[in-house]
Amino acid sequence: MLLLDGKKLSEKILQDIHNELQSYKKDLIPCLAVCLIGEDLASHIYVENKIKACQKAGLKSVLKKFPSDCSKQELKKEILSLNQDPKIHGILVQLPLPPNFSKQEILSWLEPKKDVDGLTLENKALLWSGNPRVIPCTPKGILTLLKAYNVAIKGQYAVVIGRSEIVGLPLFQQLISHHSTVTLCHSYTKNLSVFCQKADLVFVCSGQRHLLSQKDFKKGAVVVDVGIHRRDKKLYGDVDPRGLENHLSAFTPVPGGVGPMTIASLLENTVQLAKKL
Ligand code: NAD
């Protein structure tokens, strides 16, 4: 089984970005602003990793932290000011939000030209009409990883498990646009395993630790595990990795698979937006 090493590839992407930015001789220093709302530990760790990656690749970053009891007005004022600031090129609102905030409302305040994860209505419309401004970071990272390892996508039968706005849905869109035949499964899907067992490519983005295991995949399948679950200081995915080694043709490890590719894509998208602003 081939391990699709997202950590190694992401390091190369960060180095490539660094080299590209150096060639601009400070004429272009892209800057990512991250809004972190609430006290969720996992979100704090993800944001820390994103800021560190910016430093490594030569991007600037600004971190705006808000307590979960901050007022909507305060948050809106800050986002509108980032929209206006010519030194900021990309804005990311770290998800999930605390339950007292409406994701749709907060994302509606973002300037689409700075919406680095492609979540505003305008950017979703562009993506689904086949002319994306940016491809959402996690699906983009997954596609980049598969392409780097020459994993066939065109004409393959793919199953995506999960229909979230940031992962499952845009991944479905990307796979279709790369000419896969795709089934999108979710929490109301009956007999999930029956779909997975037929698939050449399985993308597991359910947010359920070890939802699937070896028996759910056909021999020789490629499985992409998007899940991240922190337990006792260890990370686990949505797939139980036991027994996969002699069964699959390729697999993304957790950690070190999709996670670092999401961050690399975030930086790529920031640079892309900076070039257009
Ligand atoms: P989400 O909770 O918004 O969506 C989960 C989706 O899975 C839902 O559409 C739901 O219908 C489906 N689902 C849940 N239980 C299911 C079941 N038993 N059978 C079939 N479908 C089921 O989560 P999300 O934001 O899409 O994230 C999914 C996972 O990916 C989480 O573990 C998250 O931490 C992780 N994630 C990782 C990265 C990364 O960079 N690696 C990025 C984003 C999210």
Tab-separated table of C-alpha atoms and ligand atoms in Angstrom:
chain	number	residue	atom	x	y	z
A	1	MET	CA	0.000	0.000	0.000
A	2	LEU	CA	1.234	3.421	-0.950
A	3	LEU	CA	1.105	6.024	1.823
A	4	LEU	CA	0.037	9.354	0.356
A	5	ASP	CA	2.412	11.569	2.312
A	6	GLY	CA	0.734	14.944	2.696
A	7	LYS	CA	3.335	16.172	5.149
A	8	LYS	CA	6.193	15.753	2.689
A	9	LEU	CA	4.278	17.235	-0.241
A	10	SER	CA	3.054	20.190	1.831
A	11	GLU	CA	6.645	20.986	2.840
A	12	LYS	CA	7.587	21.109	-0.830
A	13	ILE	CA	4.628	23.384	-1.601
A	14	LEU	CA	5.599	25.748	1.231
A	15	GLN	CA	9.176	25.833	-0.075
A	16	ASP	CA	7.929	26.539	-3.627
A	17	ILE	CA	5.772	29.406	-2.301
A	18	HIS	CA	8.771	30.749	-0.374
A	19	ASN	CA	10.913	30.688	-3.515
A	20	GLU	CA	8.203	32.339	-5.584
A	21	LEU	CA	7.709	35.132	-3.040
A	22	GLN	CA	11.461	35.748	-2.861
A	23	SER	CA	11.519	36.242	-6.605
A	24	TYR	CA	9.046	39.149	-6.191
A	25	LYS	CA	11.650	40.934	-3.986
A	26	LYS	CA	9.058	42.245	-1.473
A	27	ASP	CA	6.816	43.698	-4.211
A	28	LEU	CA	4.237	41.148	-3.110
A	29	ILE	CA	3.953	39.937	0.478
A	30	PRO	CA	0.645	38.140	0.761
A	31	CYS	CA	-1.048	38.430	4.134
A	32	LEU	CA	-3.586	36.033	5.619
A	33	ALA	CA	-5.939	37.165	8.397
A	34	VAL	CA	-7.417	34.429	10.574
A	35	CYS	CA	-10.446	35.073	12.794
A	36	LEU	CA	-10.632	32.628	15.657
A	37	ILE	CA	-13.814	32.745	17.697
A	38	GLY	CA	-14.200	30.839	20.948
A	39	GLU	CA	-12.044	28.548	23.020
A	40	ASP	CA	-12.167	25.228	21.128
A	41	LEU	CA	-8.766	23.585	21.707
A	42	ALA	CA	-8.567	21.815	18.329
A	43	SER	CA	-9.341	25.074	16.488
A	44	HIS	CA	-6.592	26.860	18.438
A	45	ILE	CA	-4.094	24.151	17.406
A	46	TYR	CA	-5.162	24.269	13.725
A	47	VAL	CA	-4.861	28.067	13.671
A	48	GLU	CA	-1.430	27.943	15.323
A	49	ASN	CA	-0.291	25.524	12.587
A	50	LYS	CA	-1.657	27.820	9.882
A	51	ILE	CA	0.193	30.831	11.289
A	52	LYS	CA	3.425	28.811	11.577
A	53	ALA	CA	3.061	27.679	7.951
A	54	CYS	CA	2.668	31.306	6.821
A	55	GLN	CA	5.939	32.192	8.572
A	56	LYS	CA	7.712	29.246	6.941
A	57	ALA	CA	6.505	30.124	3.439
A	58	GLY	CA	7.209	33.863	3.759
A	59	LEU	CA	3.615	35.101	4.034
A	60	LYS	CA	2.475	37.601	6.621
A	61	SER	CA	-0.366	36.695	8.920
A	62	VAL	CA	-2.674	38.440	11.347
A	63	LEU	CA	-4.536	36.558	14.041
A	64	LYS	CA	-7.732	38.068	15.451
A	65	LYS	CA	-9.003	36.200	18.504
A	66	PHE	CA	-12.498	36.681	19.899
A	67	PRO	CA	-13.974	35.109	23.046
A	68	SER	CA	-17.117	33.030	22.486
A	69	ASP	CA	-19.132	35.691	24.326
A	70	CYS	CA	-17.965	38.562	22.085
A	71	SER	CA	-20.721	40.612	20.496
A	72	LYS	CA	-21.773	40.139	16.887
A	73	GLN	CA	-21.213	43.874	16.288
A	74	GLU	CA	-17.616	43.635	17.506
A	75	LEU	CA	-16.910	40.707	15.190
A	76	LYS	CA	-18.629	42.322	12.218
A	77	LYS	CA	-16.688	45.563	12.717
A	78	GLU	CA	-13.387	43.658	12.701
A	79	ILE	CA	-14.237	41.607	9.600
A	80	LEU	CA	-15.382	44.728	7.706
A	81	SER	CA	-12.139	46.451	8.634
A	82	LEU	CA	-10.107	43.454	7.344
A	83	ASN	CA	-12.168	43.647	4.126
A	84	GLN	CA	-11.091	47.271	3.704
A	85	ASP	CA	-7.431	46.824	4.664
A	86	PRO	CA	-5.291	46.783	1.481
A	87	LYS	CA	-2.493	44.908	3.298
A	88	ILE	CA	-4.774	41.892	3.892
A	89	HIS	CA	-5.275	39.558	0.933
A	90	GLY	CA	-7.009	36.525	2.415
A	91	ILE	CA	-9.433	36.159	5.323
A	92	LEU	CA	-10.233	32.872	7.012
A	93	VAL	CA	-12.922	32.437	9.639
A	94	GLN	CA	-11.917	29.283	11.508
A	95	LEU	CA	-14.792	26.781	11.693
A	96	PRO	CA	-16.668	25.423	13.540
A	97	LEU	CA	-18.042	28.475	15.310
A	98	PRO	CA	-19.387	28.464	18.854
A	99	PRO	CA	-23.127	27.569	18.801
A	100	ASN	CA	-24.264	31.134	19.532
A	101	PHE	CA	-22.989	32.347	16.114
A	102	SER	CA	-24.596	31.831	12.716
A	103	LYS	CA	-22.031	30.629	10.187
A	104	GLN	CA	-24.081	31.912	7.240
A	105	GLU	CA	-24.384	35.371	8.755
A	106	ILE	CA	-20.689	35.706	9.594
A	107	LEU	CA	-19.561	34.416	6.208
A	108	SER	CA	-21.905	36.911	4.531
A	109	TRP	CA	-19.739	39.740	5.939
A	110	LEU	CA	-16.626	38.489	4.120
A	111	GLU	CA	-15.429	40.249	0.988
A	112	PRO	CA	-15.577	37.444	-1.634
A	113	LYS	CA	-12.287	38.594	-3.202
A	114	LYS	CA	-10.584	37.845	0.157
A	115	ASP	CA	-12.574	34.709	1.004
A	116	VAL	CA	-9.680	32.267	1.026
A	117	ASP	CA	-11.761	29.100	1.623
A	118	GLY	CA	-14.373	29.943	-1.009
A	119	LEU	CA	-17.339	29.889	1.378
A	120	THR	CA	-19.205	33.067	0.474
A	121	LEU	CA	-22.275	32.731	-1.735
A	122	GLU	CA	-20.493	34.404	-4.656
A	123	ASN	CA	-17.550	32.019	-4.440
A	124	LYS	CA	-19.773	28.959	-4.073
A	125	ALA	CA	-21.680	30.050	-7.188
A	126	LEU	CA	-18.404	30.440	-9.076
A	127	LEU	CA	-17.230	26.994	-7.954
A	128	TRP	CA	-20.464	25.246	-8.917
A	129	SER	CA	-20.601	27.033	-12.258
A	130	GLY	CA	-17.190	25.567	-13.031
A	131	ASN	CA	-15.236	28.819	-12.800
A	132	PRO	CA	-13.871	28.894	-9.232
A	133	ARG	CA	-12.144	31.959	-7.803
A	134	VAL	CA	-10.544	29.625	-5.259
A	135	ILE	CA	-11.087	25.933	-4.605
A	136	PRO	CA	-11.893	25.292	-0.916
A	137	CYS	CA	-8.689	24.329	0.889
A	138	THR	CA	-9.377	20.731	1.960
A	139	PRO	CA	-10.720	19.485	-1.412
A	140	LYS	CA	-7.941	21.370	-3.199
A	141	GLY	CA	-5.310	19.760	-0.956
A	142	ILE	CA	-6.770	16.296	-1.535
A	143	LEU	CA	-6.775	16.709	-5.317
A	144	THR	CA	-3.210	18.050	-5.261
A	145	LEU	CA	-2.098	15.033	-3.216
A	146	LEU	CA	-3.784	12.505	-5.522
A	147	LYS	CA	-2.320	14.161	-8.598
A	148	ALA	CA	1.189	14.222	-7.089
A	149	TYR	CA	0.994	10.436	-6.617
A	150	ASN	CA	-0.588	9.899	-10.060
A	151	VAL	CA	-3.718	8.382	-8.570
A	152	ALA	CA	-6.283	8.007	-11.369
A	153	ILE	CA	-9.435	10.095	-10.876
A	154	LYS	CA	-10.947	10.300	-14.374
A	155	GLY	CA	-13.477	7.550	-15.065
A	156	GLN	CA	-13.145	6.118	-11.546
A	157	TYR	CA	-16.069	5.390	-9.270
A	158	ALA	CA	-15.716	7.587	-6.171
A	159	VAL	CA	-17.708	7.656	-2.944
A	160	VAL	CA	-17.638	10.755	-0.725
A	161	ILE	CA	-18.931	10.338	2.824
A	162	GLY	CA	-20.066	13.686	4.244
A	163	ARG	CA	-21.824	16.676	2.735
A	164	SER	CA	-20.434	19.623	4.702
A	165	GLU	CA	-19.940	22.955	2.982
A	166	ILE	CA	-16.199	22.991	3.617
A	167	VAL	CA	-15.309	19.398	2.746
A	168	GLY	CA	-17.861	16.923	1.359
A	169	LEU	CA	-19.819	19.146	-1.041
A	170	PRO	CA	-16.898	20.951	-2.717
A	171	LEU	CA	-14.994	17.654	-2.890
A	172	PHE	CA	-17.969	16.123	-4.710
A	173	GLN	CA	-17.892	19.077	-7.130
A	174	GLN	CA	-14.158	18.734	-7.724
A	175	LEU	CA	-14.362	14.987	-8.373
A	176	ILE	CA	-17.142	15.484	-10.898
A	177	SER	CA	-15.157	18.189	-12.627
A	178	HIS	CA	-12.236	15.732	-12.794
A	179	HIS	CA	-14.577	13.225	-14.522
A	180	SER	CA	-15.163	10.726	-11.720
A	181	THR	CA	-18.547	9.102	-11.248
A	182	VAL	CA	-19.464	10.115	-7.725
A	183	THR	CA	-21.903	8.997	-5.044
A	184	LEU	CA	-22.318	11.359	-2.095
A	185	CYS	CA	-23.232	9.560	1.140
A	186	HIS	CA	-24.264	11.156	4.433
A	187	SER	CA	-25.730	10.360	7.807
A	188	TYR	CA	-29.067	9.255	6.319
A	189	THR	CA	-27.502	6.925	3.733
A	190	LYS	CA	-28.662	3.341	4.150
A	191	ASN	CA	-26.106	0.540	3.773
A	192	LEU	CA	-23.096	2.848	3.563
A	193	SER	CA	-20.722	-0.081	3.307
A	194	VAL	CA	-22.379	-1.349	0.103
A	195	PHE	CA	-21.443	1.886	-1.703
A	196	CYS	CA	-17.903	1.941	-0.288
A	197	GLN	CA	-17.221	-1.676	-1.228
A	198	LYS	CA	-17.833	-0.860	-4.906
A	199	ALA	CA	-15.694	2.284	-5.014
A	200	ASP	CA	-12.275	2.757	-6.592
A	201	LEU	CA	-11.814	5.892	-4.473
A	202	VAL	CA	-13.357	6.478	-1.042
A	203	PHE	CA	-13.214	9.877	0.669
A	204	VAL	CA	-14.190	9.670	4.317
A	205	CYS	CA	-15.199	13.035	5.776
A	206	SER	CA	-17.852	12.016	8.302
A	207	GLY	CA	-16.348	13.373	11.506
A	208	GLN	CA	-16.917	9.916	13.073
A	209	ARG	CA	-13.804	8.307	14.498
A	210	HIS	CA	-13.061	4.919	12.858
A	211	LEU	CA	-16.431	4.874	11.077
A	212	LEU	CA	-15.019	2.567	8.403
A	213	SER	CA	-12.446	-0.207	8.366
A	214	GLN	CA	-10.838	-2.733	6.019
A	215	LYS	CA	-14.048	-4.769	5.461
A	216	ASP	CA	-15.747	-1.689	3.954
A	217	PHE	CA	-13.297	-1.308	1.049
A	218	LYS	CA	-12.707	-3.383	-2.047
A	219	LYS	CA	-9.206	-4.754	-2.534
A	220	GLY	CA	-6.965	-2.255	-4.295
A	221	ALA	CA	-9.111	0.793	-3.493
A	222	VAL	CA	-7.658	4.217	-2.685
A	223	VAL	CA	-8.931	5.650	0.601
A	224	VAL	CA	-8.600	9.284	1.649
A	225	ASP	CA	-9.193	9.828	5.359
A	226	VAL	CA	-10.137	13.434	6.090
A	227	GLY	CA	-11.149	12.948	9.730
A	228	ILE	CA	-9.183	14.339	12.650
A	229	HIS	CA	-10.003	13.205	16.178
A	230	ARG	CA	-7.886	14.071	19.166
A	231	ARG	CA	-7.939	11.591	22.039
A	232	ASP	CA	-5.349	11.232	24.824
A	233	LYS	CA	-2.960	13.493	22.879
A	234	LYS	CA	-3.124	11.138	19.850
A	235	LEU	CA	-4.771	11.782	16.491
A	236	TYR	CA	-7.166	9.364	14.835
A	237	GLY	CA	-9.010	9.443	11.531
A	238	ASP	CA	-12.447	8.400	10.301
A	239	VAL	CA	-10.917	5.108	9.138
A	240	ASP	CA	-9.478	2.369	11.336
A	241	PRO	CA	-6.040	1.810	9.748
A	242	ARG	CA	-5.635	-1.769	11.027
A	243	GLY	CA	-5.445	-4.321	8.227
A	244	LEU	CA	-5.295	-1.775	5.401
A	245	GLU	CA	-1.637	-2.372	4.536
A	246	ASN	CA	-2.208	-5.512	2.422
A	247	HIS	CA	-5.661	-4.536	1.238
A	248	LEU	CA	-5.645	-1.009	-0.236
A	249	SER	CA	-3.517	0.376	-3.036
A	250	ALA	CA	-3.138	3.792	-1.349
A	251	PHE	CA	-4.149	5.541	1.871
A	252	THR	CA	-3.701	8.956	3.499
A	253	PRO	CA	-2.292	8.601	7.028
A	254	VAL	CA	-3.686	10.498	10.030
A	255	PRO	CA	-1.739	12.538	10.982
A	256	GLY	CA	0.353	13.512	7.967
A	257	GLY	CA	-2.137	13.078	5.128
A	258	VAL	CA	-4.915	15.553	4.353
A	259	GLY	CA	-4.294	17.946	7.297
A	260	PRO	CA	-0.995	19.456	6.076
A	261	MET	CA	-2.340	19.577	2.504
A	262	THR	CA	-5.254	21.724	3.686
A	263	ILE	CA	-2.776	24.204	5.149
A	264	ALA	CA	-0.615	24.207	2.002
A	265	SER	CA	-3.724	24.937	-0.083
A	266	LEU	CA	-4.705	27.760	2.262
A	267	LEU	CA	-1.364	29.417	1.580
A	268	GLU	CA	-1.647	28.789	-2.165
A	269	ASN	CA	-5.098	30.379	-2.172
A	270	THR	CA	-3.837	33.407	-0.219
A	271	VAL	CA	-1.044	33.955	-2.743
A	272	GLN	CA	-3.517	33.521	-5.603
A	273	LEU	CA	-5.894	36.125	-4.128
A	274	ALA	CA	-3.002	38.513	-3.392
A	275	LYS	CA	-1.947	38.402	-7.033
A	276	LYS	CA	-5.459	39.378	-8.135
A	277	LEU	CA	-6.171	42.181	-5.649
B	1	NAD	P1	-19.341	17.970	9.533
B	1	NAD	O1	-19.703	17.432	10.879
B	1	NAD	O2	-19.740	19.335	9.138
B	1	NAD	O3	-19.927	16.982	8.429
B	1	NAD	C1	-19.914	15.598	8.575
B	1	NAD	C2	-20.701	14.967	7.456
B	1	NAD	O4	-20.605	13.560	7.602
B	1	NAD	C3	-22.184	15.324	7.463
B	1	NAD	O5	-22.563	15.704	6.164
B	1	NAD	C4	-22.893	14.025	7.841
B	1	NAD	O6	-24.084	13.844	7.121
B	1	NAD	C5	-21.868	12.968	7.487
B	1	NAD	N1	-21.933	11.834	8.421
B	1	NAD	C6	-21.861	11.892	9.771
B	1	NAD	N2	-22.003	10.646	10.294
B	1	NAD	C7	-22.151	9.811	9.262
B	1	NAD	C8	-22.355	8.401	9.152
B	1	NAD	N3	-22.412	7.629	10.224
B	1	NAD	N4	-22.471	7.868	7.923
B	1	NAD	C9	-22.414	8.655	6.829
B	1	NAD	N5	-22.224	9.988	6.859
B	1	NAD	C10	-22.096	10.554	8.056
B	1	NAD	O7	-17.781	17.755	9.422
B	1	NAD	P2	-16.680	18.391	8.402
B	1	NAD	O8	-16.429	19.783	8.768
B	1	NAD	O9	-17.026	18.053	7.001
B	1	NAD	O10	-15.426	17.534	8.833
B	1	NAD	C11	-15.404	16.115	8.703
B	1	NAD	C12	-14.169	15.564	9.378
B	1	NAD	O11	-13.034	16.066	8.720
B	1	NAD	C13	-13.989	15.984	10.839
B	1	NAD	O12	-13.358	14.901	11.525
B	1	NAD	C14	-13.071	17.160	10.775
B	1	NAD	O13	-12.297	17.311	11.954
B	1	NAD	C15	-12.200	16.754	9.628
B	1	NAD	N6	-11.600	17.856	8.863
B	1	NAD	C16	-10.318	17.683	8.535
B	1	NAD	C17	-9.687	18.613	7.766
B	1	NAD	C18	-8.273	18.368	7.389
B	1	NAD	O14	-7.616	19.285	6.953
B	1	NAD	N7	-7.806	17.137	7.505
B	1	NAD	C19	-10.352	19.767	7.338
B	1	NAD	C20	-11.695	19.924	7.679
B	1	NAD	C21	-12.308	18.939	8.441
